[in-house]
Coordinates of C-alpha atoms in Angstrom, one line a residue:
F169 CA -0.3 0.1 0.0
P170 CA 2.8 2.8 0.8
N171 CA 3.3 3.0 -3.7
I172 CA -0.3 4.1 -3.2
V173 CA 0.7 7.3 -1.9
F174 CA 3.7 8.5 -4.6
S175 CA 1.7 8.1 -7.3
L176 CA -1.0 10.5 -6.1
Q177 CA -0.3 14.0 -7.6
I178 CA -1.0 17.3 -6.6
N179 CA -2.5 19.8 -9.1
L180 CA -0.7 23.3 -8.7
R181 CA -1.7 26.6 -10.5
L182 CA 0.7 28.8 -10.0
I183 CA 0.2 32.6 -10.5
L184 CA 3.0 35.2 -11.1
V185 CA 2.6 39.0 -10.0
S186 CA 1.5 39.4 -14.2
G187 CA -1.6 37.7 -13.6
K188 CA 0.0 34.4 -15.5
T189 CA -0.6 31.0 -14.7
K190 CA 0.8 27.7 -15.1
E191 CA -0.7 24.0 -13.8
F192 CA 1.8 21.9 -12.3
L193 CA 2.1 18.0 -11.2
F194 CA 3.8 17.9 -7.8
S195 CA 3.9 14.6 -5.4
P196 CA 3.2 15.2 -1.6
N197 CA 6.6 14.6 -0.6
D198 CA 7.8 17.5 -2.8
S199 CA 8.9 20.7 -0.2
A200 CA 8.5 24.4 -1.5
A201 CA 12.3 24.8 -2.0
D202 CA 11.8 21.3 -4.4
I203 CA 8.6 23.4 -6.3
A204 CA 11.0 26.0 -7.2
K205 CA 13.4 24.4 -8.2
H206 CA 11.4 22.5 -10.4
V207 CA 9.5 25.8 -11.8
Y208 CA 13.0 27.5 -12.1
D209 CA 14.4 24.2 -14.5
N210 CA 11.0 24.1 -16.4
W211 CA 10.6 27.7 -17.1
P212 CA 7.2 28.2 -18.9
M213 CA 7.7 29.8 -22.3
D214 CA 5.4 32.4 -22.2
W215 CA 6.6 33.6 -18.9
E216 CA 9.8 34.6 -20.3
E217 CA 9.8 38.4 -19.3
E218 CA 9.1 37.3 -15.3
Q219 CA 12.3 34.7 -16.2
V220 CA 14.3 35.1 -12.8
S221 CA 18.1 34.6 -11.7
S222 CA 17.9 31.9 -9.0
P223 CA 15.5 29.3 -7.7
N224 CA 16.2 30.7 -4.5
I225 CA 14.8 33.9 -4.6
L226 CA 11.5 32.0 -5.6
R227 CA 8.5 31.9 -2.8
L228 CA 5.4 30.6 -2.9
I229 CA 2.7 32.3 -1.1
Y230 CA -1.1 29.9 -0.5
Q231 CA -3.7 31.5 1.6
G232 CA -2.1 34.3 2.3
R233 CA 1.3 32.8 3.6
F234 CA 5.0 32.0 2.6
L235 CA 5.8 28.5 2.5
H236 CA 9.3 28.3 3.7
G237 CA 11.4 25.7 1.9
N238 CA 11.4 22.8 4.0
V239 CA 7.5 22.9 3.8
T240 CA 5.6 19.8 1.8
L241 CA 2.6 19.8 0.0
G242 CA 1.7 16.7 2.2
A243 CA 1.9 18.7 5.4
L244 CA -0.3 21.5 3.9
K245 CA -3.1 18.5 3.3
L246 CA -3.6 19.5 -0.5
P247 CA -6.4 17.6 -1.7
F248 CA -5.7 14.8 -4.4
G249 CA -7.5 15.6 -7.9
K250 CA -8.1 19.3 -7.4
T251 CA -6.4 22.5 -8.4
T252 CA -4.9 24.2 -5.7
V253 CA -3.8 27.7 -6.4
M254 CA -0.3 29.4 -5.2
H255 CA 0.9 32.8 -6.0
L256 CA 4.6 32.5 -7.0
V257 CA 6.8 36.0 -6.4
A258 CA 10.3 36.7 -6.6
R259 CA 11.8 37.6 -3.5
E260 CA 15.0 37.6 -1.7
T261 CA 13.8 37.1 2.2
L262 CA 10.9 36.0 3.6
P263 CA 9.2 38.4 6.0
E264 CA 9.9 37.7 9.8
P265 CA 7.9 35.1 12.1
N266 CA 8.7 37.6 15.1
S267 CA 8.4 40.5 16.1
Q268 CA 12.3 41.7 16.1
G269 CA 12.2 42.4 12.4
Q270 CA 9.6 44.7 13.5
R271 CA 11.8 46.5 16.1
N272 CA 14.9 46.3 13.8
R273 CA 13.2 48.3 10.7
E274 CA 11.6 51.1 13.8
K275 CA 15.3 52.0 14.9
T276 CA 16.5 52.5 11.0
G277 CA 12.9 54.7 10.0
E278 CA 12.8 52.3 7.3
S279 CA 8.8 50.8 6.2
N280 CA 7.9 47.8 4.6
C281 CA 4.6 46.8 3.5
C282 CA 2.4 44.7 6.1
V283 CA 3.1 41.2 6.9
I284 CA -0.4 38.8 6.4
L285 CA -0.5 36.8 9.3

């Protein structure tokens, strides 16, 4: 029976900031970092204008949250046989999960956009 799990695929529809979309199939064992690398290595022709320099800056957003690289699709309990929509953005760093980053920004006087919790 364990082999059955590996044959199930999760359909992801990835949306760029520009609104362009593409669907990819992934295994529940694939992590956010695996997905970023796969998309980078198989960059769609019609996304040429949005091509990024490295898979390391590709970030997935699911239900308003940035996914960290080691989170697997299985851990998100995504449904099999249905299309799950995620946003794909190019971003060097993830927002700070704690208030430490907020204090640092206050000291420097910079302001960044809001963090969606």
